[in-house]
CSV table of C-alpha atoms in Angstrom, one decimal:
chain,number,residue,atom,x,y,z
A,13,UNK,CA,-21.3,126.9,-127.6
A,14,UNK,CA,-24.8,125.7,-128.5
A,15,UNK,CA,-27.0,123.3,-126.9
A,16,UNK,CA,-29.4,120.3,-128.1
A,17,UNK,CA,-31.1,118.0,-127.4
A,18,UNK,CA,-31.5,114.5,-129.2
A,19,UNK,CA,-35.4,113.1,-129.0
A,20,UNK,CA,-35.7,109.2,-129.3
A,21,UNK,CA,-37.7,106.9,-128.1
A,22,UNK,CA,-40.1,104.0,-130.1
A,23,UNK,CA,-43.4,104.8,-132.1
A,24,UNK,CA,-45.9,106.4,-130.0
A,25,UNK,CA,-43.7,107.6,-127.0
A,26,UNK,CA,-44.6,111.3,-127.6
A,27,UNK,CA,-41.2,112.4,-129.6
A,28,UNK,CA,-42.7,115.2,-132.1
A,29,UNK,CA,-45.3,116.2,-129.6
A,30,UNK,CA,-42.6,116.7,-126.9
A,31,UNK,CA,-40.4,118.4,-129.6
A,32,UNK,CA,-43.7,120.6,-130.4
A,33,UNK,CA,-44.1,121.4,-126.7
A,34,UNK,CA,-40.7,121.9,-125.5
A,35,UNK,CA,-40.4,124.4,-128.5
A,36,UNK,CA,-43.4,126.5,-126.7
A,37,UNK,CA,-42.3,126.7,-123.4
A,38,UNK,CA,-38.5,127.7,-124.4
A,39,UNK,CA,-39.9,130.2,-126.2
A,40,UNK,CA,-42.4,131.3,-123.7
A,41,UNK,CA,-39.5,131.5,-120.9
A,42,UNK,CA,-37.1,133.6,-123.7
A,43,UNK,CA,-34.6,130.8,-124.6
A,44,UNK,CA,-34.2,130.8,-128.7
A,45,UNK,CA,-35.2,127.7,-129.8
A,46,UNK,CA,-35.3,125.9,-133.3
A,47,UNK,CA,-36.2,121.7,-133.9
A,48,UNK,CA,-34.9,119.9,-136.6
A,49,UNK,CA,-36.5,117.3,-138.3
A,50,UNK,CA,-34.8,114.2,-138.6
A,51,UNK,CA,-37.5,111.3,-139.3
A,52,UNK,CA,-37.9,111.1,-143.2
A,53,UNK,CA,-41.2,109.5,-142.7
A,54,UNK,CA,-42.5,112.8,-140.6
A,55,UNK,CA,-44.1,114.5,-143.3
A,56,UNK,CA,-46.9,116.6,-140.8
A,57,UNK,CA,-44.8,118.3,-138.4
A,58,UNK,CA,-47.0,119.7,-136.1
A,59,UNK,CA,-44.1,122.2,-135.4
A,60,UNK,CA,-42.0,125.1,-137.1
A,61,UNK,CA,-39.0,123.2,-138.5
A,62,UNK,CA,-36.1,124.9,-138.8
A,63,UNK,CA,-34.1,122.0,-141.1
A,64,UNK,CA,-35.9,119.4,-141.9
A,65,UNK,CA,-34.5,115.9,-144.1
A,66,UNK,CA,-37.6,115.5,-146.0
A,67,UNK,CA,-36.0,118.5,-148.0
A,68,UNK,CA,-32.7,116.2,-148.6
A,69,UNK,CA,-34.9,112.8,-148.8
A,70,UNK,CA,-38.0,111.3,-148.2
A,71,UNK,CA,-39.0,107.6,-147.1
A,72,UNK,CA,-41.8,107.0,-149.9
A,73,UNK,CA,-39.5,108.0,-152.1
A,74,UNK,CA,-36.9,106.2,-151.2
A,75,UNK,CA,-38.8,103.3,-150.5
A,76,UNK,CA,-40.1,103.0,-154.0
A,77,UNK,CA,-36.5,103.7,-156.0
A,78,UNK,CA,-34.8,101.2,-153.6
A,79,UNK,CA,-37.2,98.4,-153.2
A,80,UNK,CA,-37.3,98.9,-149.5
A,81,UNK,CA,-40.0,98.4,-146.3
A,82,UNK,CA,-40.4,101.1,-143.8
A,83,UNK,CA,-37.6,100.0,-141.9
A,84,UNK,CA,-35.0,99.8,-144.4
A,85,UNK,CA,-35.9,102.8,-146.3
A,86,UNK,CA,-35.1,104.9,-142.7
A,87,UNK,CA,-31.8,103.5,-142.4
A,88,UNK,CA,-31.0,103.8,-145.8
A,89,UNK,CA,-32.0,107.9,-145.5
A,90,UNK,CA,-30.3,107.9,-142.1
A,91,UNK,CA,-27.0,106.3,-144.0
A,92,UNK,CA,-27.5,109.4,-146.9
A,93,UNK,CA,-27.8,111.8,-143.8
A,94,UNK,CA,-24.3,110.4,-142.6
A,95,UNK,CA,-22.9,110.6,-146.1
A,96,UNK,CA,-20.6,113.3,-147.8
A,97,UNK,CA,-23.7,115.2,-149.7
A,98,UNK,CA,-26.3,114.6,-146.8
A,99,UNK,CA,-23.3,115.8,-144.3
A,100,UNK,CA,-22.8,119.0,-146.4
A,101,UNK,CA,-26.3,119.9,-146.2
A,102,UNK,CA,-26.7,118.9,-142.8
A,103,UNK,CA,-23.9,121.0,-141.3
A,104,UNK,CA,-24.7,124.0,-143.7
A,105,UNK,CA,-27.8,124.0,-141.9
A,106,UNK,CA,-26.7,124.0,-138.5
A,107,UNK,CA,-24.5,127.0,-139.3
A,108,UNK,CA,-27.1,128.7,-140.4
A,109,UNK,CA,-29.0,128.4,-136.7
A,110,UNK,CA,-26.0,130.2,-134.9
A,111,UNK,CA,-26.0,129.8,-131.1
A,112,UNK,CA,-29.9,128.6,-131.1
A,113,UNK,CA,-30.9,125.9,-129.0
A,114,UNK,CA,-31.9,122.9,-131.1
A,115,UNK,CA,-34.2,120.1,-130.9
A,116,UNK,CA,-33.3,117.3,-133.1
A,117,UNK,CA,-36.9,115.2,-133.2
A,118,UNK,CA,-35.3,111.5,-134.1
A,119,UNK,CA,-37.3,108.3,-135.7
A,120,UNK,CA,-39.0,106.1,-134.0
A,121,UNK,CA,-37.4,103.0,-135.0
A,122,UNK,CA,-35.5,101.4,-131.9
A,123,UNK,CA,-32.8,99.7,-133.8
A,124,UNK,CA,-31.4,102.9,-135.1
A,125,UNK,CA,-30.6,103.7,-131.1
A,126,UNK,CA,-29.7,100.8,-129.8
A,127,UNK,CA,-27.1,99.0,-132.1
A,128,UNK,CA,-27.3,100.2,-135.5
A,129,UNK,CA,-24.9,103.0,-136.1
A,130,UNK,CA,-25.9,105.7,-138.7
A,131,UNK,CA,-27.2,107.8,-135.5
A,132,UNK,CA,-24.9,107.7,-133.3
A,133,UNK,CA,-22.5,108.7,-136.2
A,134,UNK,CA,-24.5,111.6,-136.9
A,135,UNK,CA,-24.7,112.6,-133.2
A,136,UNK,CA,-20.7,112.4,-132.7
A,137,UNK,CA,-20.5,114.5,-135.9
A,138,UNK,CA,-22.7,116.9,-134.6
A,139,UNK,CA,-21.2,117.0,-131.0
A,140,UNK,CA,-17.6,117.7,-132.8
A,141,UNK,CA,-19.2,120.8,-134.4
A,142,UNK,CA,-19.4,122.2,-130.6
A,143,UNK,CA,-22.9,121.2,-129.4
A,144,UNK,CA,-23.3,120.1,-126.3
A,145,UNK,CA,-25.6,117.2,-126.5
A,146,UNK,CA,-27.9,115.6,-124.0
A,147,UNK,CA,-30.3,112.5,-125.3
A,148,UNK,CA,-34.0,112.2,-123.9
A,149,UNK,CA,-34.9,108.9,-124.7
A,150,UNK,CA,-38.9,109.2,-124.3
A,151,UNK,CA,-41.2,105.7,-123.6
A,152,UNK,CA,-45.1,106.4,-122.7
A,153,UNK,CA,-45.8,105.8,-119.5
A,154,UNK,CA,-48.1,102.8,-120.2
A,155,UNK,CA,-45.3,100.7,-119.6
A,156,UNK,CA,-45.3,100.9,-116.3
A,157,UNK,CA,-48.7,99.1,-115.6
A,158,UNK,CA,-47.5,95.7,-117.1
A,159,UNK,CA,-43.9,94.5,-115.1
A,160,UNK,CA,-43.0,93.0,-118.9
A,161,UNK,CA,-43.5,95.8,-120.4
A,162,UNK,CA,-41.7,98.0,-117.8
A,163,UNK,CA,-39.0,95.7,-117.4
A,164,UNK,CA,-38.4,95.5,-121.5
A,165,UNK,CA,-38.2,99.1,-121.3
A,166,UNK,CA,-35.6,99.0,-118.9
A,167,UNK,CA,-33.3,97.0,-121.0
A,168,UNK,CA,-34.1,99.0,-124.1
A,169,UNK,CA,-33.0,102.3,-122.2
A,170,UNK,CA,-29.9,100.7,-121.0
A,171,UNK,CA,-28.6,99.5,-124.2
A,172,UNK,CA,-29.5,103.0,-126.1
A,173,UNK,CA,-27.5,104.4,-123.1
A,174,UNK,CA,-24.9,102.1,-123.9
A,175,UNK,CA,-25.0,102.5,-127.5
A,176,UNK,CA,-25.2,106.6,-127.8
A,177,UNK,CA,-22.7,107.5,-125.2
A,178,UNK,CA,-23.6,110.9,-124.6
A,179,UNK,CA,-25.5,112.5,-121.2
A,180,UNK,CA,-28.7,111.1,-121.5
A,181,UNK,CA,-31.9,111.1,-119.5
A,182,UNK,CA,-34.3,108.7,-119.6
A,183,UNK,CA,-38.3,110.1,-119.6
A,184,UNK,CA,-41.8,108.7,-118.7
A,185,UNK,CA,-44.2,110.3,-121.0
A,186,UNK,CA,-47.9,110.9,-120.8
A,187,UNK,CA,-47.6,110.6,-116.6
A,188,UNK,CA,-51.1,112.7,-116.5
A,189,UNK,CA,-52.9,109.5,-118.0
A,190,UNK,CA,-51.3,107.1,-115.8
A,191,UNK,CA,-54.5,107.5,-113.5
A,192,UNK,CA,-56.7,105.8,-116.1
A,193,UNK,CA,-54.8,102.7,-116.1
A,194,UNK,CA,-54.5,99.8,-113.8
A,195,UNK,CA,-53.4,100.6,-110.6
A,196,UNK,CA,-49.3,99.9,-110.3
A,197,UNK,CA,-48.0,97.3,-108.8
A,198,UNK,CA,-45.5,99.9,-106.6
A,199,UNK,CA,-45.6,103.5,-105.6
A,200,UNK,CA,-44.4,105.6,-108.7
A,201,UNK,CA,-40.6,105.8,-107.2
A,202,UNK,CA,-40.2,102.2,-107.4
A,203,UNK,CA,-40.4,102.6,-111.5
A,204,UNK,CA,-38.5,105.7,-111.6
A,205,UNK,CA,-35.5,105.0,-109.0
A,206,UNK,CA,-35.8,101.2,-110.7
A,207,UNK,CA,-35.3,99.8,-107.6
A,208,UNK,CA,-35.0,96.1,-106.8
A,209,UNK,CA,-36.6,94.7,-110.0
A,210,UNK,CA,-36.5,91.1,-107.5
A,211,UNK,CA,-40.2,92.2,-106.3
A,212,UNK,CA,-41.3,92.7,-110.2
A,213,UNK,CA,-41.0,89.1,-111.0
A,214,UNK,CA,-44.0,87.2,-109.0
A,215,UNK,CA,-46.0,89.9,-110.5
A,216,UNK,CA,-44.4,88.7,-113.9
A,217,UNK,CA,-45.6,85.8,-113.3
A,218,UNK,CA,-48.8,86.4,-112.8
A,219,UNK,CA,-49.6,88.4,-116.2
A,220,UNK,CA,-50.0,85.6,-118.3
A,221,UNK,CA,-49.9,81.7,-118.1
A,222,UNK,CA,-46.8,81.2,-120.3
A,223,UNK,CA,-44.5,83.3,-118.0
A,224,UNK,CA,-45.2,81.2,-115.4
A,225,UNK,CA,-43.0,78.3,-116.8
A,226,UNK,CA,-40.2,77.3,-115.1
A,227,UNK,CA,-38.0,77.6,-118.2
A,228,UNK,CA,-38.8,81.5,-118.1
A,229,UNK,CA,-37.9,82.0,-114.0
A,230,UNK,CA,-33.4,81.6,-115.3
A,231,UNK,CA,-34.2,83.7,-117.7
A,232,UNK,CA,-36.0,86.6,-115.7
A,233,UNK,CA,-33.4,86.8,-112.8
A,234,UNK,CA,-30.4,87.0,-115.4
A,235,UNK,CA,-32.4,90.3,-117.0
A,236,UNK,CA,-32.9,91.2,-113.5
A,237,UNK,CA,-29.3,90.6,-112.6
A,238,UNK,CA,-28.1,92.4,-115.6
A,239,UNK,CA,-29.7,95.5,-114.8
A,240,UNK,CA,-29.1,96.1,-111.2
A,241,UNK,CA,-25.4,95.4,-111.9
A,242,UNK,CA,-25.2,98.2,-114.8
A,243,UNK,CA,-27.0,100.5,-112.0
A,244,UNK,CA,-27.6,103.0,-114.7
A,245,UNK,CA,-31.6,103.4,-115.7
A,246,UNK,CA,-33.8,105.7,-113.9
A,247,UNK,CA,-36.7,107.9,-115.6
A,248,UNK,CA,-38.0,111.2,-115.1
A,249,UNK,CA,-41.3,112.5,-115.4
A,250,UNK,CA,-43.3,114.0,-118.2
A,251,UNK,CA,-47.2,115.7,-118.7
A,252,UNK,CA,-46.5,118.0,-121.5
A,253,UNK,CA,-49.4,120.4,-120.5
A,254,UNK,CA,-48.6,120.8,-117.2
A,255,UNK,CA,-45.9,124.0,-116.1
A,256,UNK,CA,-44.0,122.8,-113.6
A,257,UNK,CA,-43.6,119.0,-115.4
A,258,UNK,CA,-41.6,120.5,-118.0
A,259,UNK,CA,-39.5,123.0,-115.9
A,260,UNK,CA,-38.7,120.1,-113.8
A,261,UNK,CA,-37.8,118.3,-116.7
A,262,UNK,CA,-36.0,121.2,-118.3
A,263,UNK,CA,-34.0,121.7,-114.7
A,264,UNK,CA,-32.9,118.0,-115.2
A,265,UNK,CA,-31.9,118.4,-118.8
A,266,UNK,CA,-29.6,121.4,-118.4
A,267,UNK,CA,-28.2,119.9,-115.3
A,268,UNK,CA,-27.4,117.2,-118.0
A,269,UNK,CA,-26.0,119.1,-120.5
A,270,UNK,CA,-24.2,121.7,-118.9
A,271,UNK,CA,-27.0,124.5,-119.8
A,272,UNK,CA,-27.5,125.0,-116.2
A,273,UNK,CA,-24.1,126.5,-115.4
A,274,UNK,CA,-24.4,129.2,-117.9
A,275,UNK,CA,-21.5,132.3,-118.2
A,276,UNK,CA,-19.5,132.9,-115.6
A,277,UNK,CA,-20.5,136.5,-115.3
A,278,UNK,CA,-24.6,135.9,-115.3
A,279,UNK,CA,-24.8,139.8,-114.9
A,280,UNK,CA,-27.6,140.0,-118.4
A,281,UNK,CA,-29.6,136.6,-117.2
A,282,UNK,CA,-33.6,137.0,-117.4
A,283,UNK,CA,-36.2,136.2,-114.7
A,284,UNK,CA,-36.7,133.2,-116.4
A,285,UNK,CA,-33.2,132.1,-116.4
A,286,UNK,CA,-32.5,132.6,-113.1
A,287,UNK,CA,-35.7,130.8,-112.2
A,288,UNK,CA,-35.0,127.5,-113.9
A,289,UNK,CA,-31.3,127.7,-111.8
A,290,UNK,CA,-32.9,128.0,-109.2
A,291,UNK,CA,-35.2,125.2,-109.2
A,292,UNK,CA,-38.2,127.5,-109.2
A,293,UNK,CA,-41.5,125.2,-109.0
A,294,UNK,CA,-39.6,121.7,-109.4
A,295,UNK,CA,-41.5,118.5,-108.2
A,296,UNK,CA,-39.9,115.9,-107.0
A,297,UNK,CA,-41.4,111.9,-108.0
A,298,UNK,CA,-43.7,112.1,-104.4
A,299,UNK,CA,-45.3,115.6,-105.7
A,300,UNK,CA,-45.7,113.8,-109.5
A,301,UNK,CA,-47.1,110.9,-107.7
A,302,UNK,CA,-49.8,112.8,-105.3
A,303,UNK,CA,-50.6,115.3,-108.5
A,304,UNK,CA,-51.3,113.0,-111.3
A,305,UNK,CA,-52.1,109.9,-109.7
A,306,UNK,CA,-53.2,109.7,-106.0
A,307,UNK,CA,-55.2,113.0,-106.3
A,308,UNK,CA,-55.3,113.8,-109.9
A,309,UNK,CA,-58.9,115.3,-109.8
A,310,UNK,CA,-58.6,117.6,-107.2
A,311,UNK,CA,-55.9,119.4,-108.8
A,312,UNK,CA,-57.1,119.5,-112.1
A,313,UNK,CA,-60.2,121.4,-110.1
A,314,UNK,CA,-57.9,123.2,-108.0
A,315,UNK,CA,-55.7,124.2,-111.3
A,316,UNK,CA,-59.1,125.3,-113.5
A,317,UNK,CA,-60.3,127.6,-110.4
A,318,UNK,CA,-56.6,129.6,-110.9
A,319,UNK,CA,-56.4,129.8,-114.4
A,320,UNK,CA,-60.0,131.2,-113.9
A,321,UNK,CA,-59.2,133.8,-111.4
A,322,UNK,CA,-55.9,134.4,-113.4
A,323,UNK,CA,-57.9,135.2,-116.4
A,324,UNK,CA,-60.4,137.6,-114.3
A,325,UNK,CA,-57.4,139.4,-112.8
A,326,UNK,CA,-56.0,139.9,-116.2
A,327,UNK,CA,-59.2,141.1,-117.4
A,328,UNK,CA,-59.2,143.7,-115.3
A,329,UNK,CA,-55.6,145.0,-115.4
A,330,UNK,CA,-56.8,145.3,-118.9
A,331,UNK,CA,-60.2,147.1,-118.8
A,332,UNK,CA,-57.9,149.5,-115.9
A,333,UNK,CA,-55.8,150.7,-118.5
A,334,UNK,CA,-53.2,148.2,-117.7
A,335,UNK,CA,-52.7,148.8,-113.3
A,336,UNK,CA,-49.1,148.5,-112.8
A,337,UNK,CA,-46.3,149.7,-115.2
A,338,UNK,CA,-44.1,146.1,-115.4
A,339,UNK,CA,-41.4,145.3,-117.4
A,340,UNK,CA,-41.8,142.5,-120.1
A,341,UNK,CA,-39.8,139.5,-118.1
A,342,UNK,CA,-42.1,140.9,-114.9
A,343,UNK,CA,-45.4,141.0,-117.1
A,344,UNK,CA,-44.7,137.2,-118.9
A,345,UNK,CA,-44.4,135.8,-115.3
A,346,UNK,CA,-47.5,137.8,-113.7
A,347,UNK,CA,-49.4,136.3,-117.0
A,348,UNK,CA,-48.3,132.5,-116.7
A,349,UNK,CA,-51.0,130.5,-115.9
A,350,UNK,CA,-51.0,127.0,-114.9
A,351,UNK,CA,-50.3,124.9,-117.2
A,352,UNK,CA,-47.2,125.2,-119.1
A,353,UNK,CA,-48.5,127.0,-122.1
A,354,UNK,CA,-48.2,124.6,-124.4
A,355,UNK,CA,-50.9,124.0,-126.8
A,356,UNK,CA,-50.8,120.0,-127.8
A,357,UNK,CA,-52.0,119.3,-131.7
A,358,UNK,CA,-52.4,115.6,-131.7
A,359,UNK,CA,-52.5,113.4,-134.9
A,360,UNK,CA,-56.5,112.3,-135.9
């Protein structure tokens, strides 16, 4: 029984990087991994894509033949995905991954997750081929500086919850930055846990002059209302480059999914495996808070000064002829420094 995960989240939010990333580290940690490409305006994947649509159909082509925008011409290749000959090639592909665990790296636009239906279709099709799917709906972490921003995020991850009915987690990207922002209004648990959103809306208020009217103040407490009754959002945490940011975010994922349980016998599982069952290196949202924004330099200091010793120590294990005879599980984990491994290609 594969495994995958489903990558959405608007423009900007960090989807093919993640995708890019999270391909990495499951291959550092010895869990086969392929991504699929699923955006037919991604034409620069900055990772190795196993399927990829552009090879069925690409937006600029499709935008000139139909007469479309940017928009349209998505849904319209997302609607070709869905049909007979885009199925075909879409579950002959698939097939031909065997039991590998897939990334499928999803367009940015947020109608396609949040009422239109192509994607969803194309995710219940691919769950009935025996995947067991979790969505990680990704928004930058930007959001939570501004309460309108944060608080339109919280309704657009409730109703892509509602709309994709599958396990789903919701993920703060980019947390690293969050020091170089405004200060927040609340500790980072308040946004995460989405607590009572009640305390949100006199900073509301104060962002800008036209929220203050009095027509806006029904308005506000019904959104406010509406969310605390569904009781469904929280967010995790993300910093792509950082180790134990994406085990913890892997942990939650295959809790998600199921991934976590793994066979019943567990006799042939690798260090790693065990490890990420075991919650090896997790951080929880105070840990996330104290490393990337109460104390974010002194770790960063505190993180160079290991990877430098690391790299002495493996210098000279390696100018002594190697030291210790170590298996290859053994010798990954002695040489894992501290940051996740990932090396992060961003657009110019």
């Amino acid at each position: 029984m594969p495994f995958a995960q489903l990558v959405i989240g608007p423009p900007g939010s960090g989807k093919s990087t993640y995708c890019n990333g999270m391909h990495q580290f499951l291959s550092a940690i010895g869990r086969k991994c392929s991504v699929v490409n699923l955006d037919p305006a991604n034409e620069a994947t900055s990772y190795p894509c196993a399927l990829d649509i552009r090879n069925l159909i690409k937006l600029e082509e499709v935008m000139e033949e139909e007469g479309l925008g940017p928009n349209g011409g998505v849904l319209y290749a997302l609607e070709e995905l869905e049909g007979e000959e885009g199925w075909e090639w879409m579950e002959s592909g698939l097939k031909g991954l065997g039991e590998d665990y897939v990334l499928f790296d999803c367009p940015g636009q947020v109608e396609l997750f949040t009422h239109h239906g192509s994607l969803r279709n194309i995710f219940m099709r691919i769950q009935k081929m025996g995947y067991r799917l979790t969505v990680l709906h990704l928004t930058d972490s930007y959001t939570l500086t501004l309460p309108s921003l944060y608080i339109s995020t919280v309704l657009l991850s409730l109703r892509a919850m509602l709309q994709m009915d599958l396990p789903h987690l919701n993920v703060l990207t980019k947390i690293d930055k969050l020091a170089n922002y405004a200060p927040l209004a609340f500790n980072l648990d308040f946004f995460t846990e989405v607590q009572d959103l009640s305390y949100l809306l006199p900073h509301l208020a104060e962002e800008a002059s036209v929220t203050r009217h009095t027509k806006f103040e029904g308005l506000n407490n019904a959104i406010v209302e509406l969310v605390q009754d569904f009781g469904l959002v929280s967010f995790e945490t993300l910093a792509v480059e950082d180790k134990k940011s994406m085990m913890t975010l892997l942990q939650a994922i295959d809790r998600a999914g199921g991934y976590a349980f793994g066979g019943a016998e567990g006799a042939n599982d690798t260090v790693w495996q065990v490890a990420m069952r075991e919650g090896m290196e997790s951080m929880d949202i105070r840990a996330v808070q104290e490393r990337w924004i109460d104390n974010k330099d002194k770790y960063d200091e505190l993180d160079r000064k290991e990877w430098a010793t690391n790299q002495q120590s493996s210098t000279s294990l390696d100018d002594a002829g190697g030291g210790v005879d170590i298996d290859d599980e053994e010798e990954e984990l002695a040489k894992y420094i501290p940051n996740s491994g990932v090396t992060v290609v961003r657009r110019s």
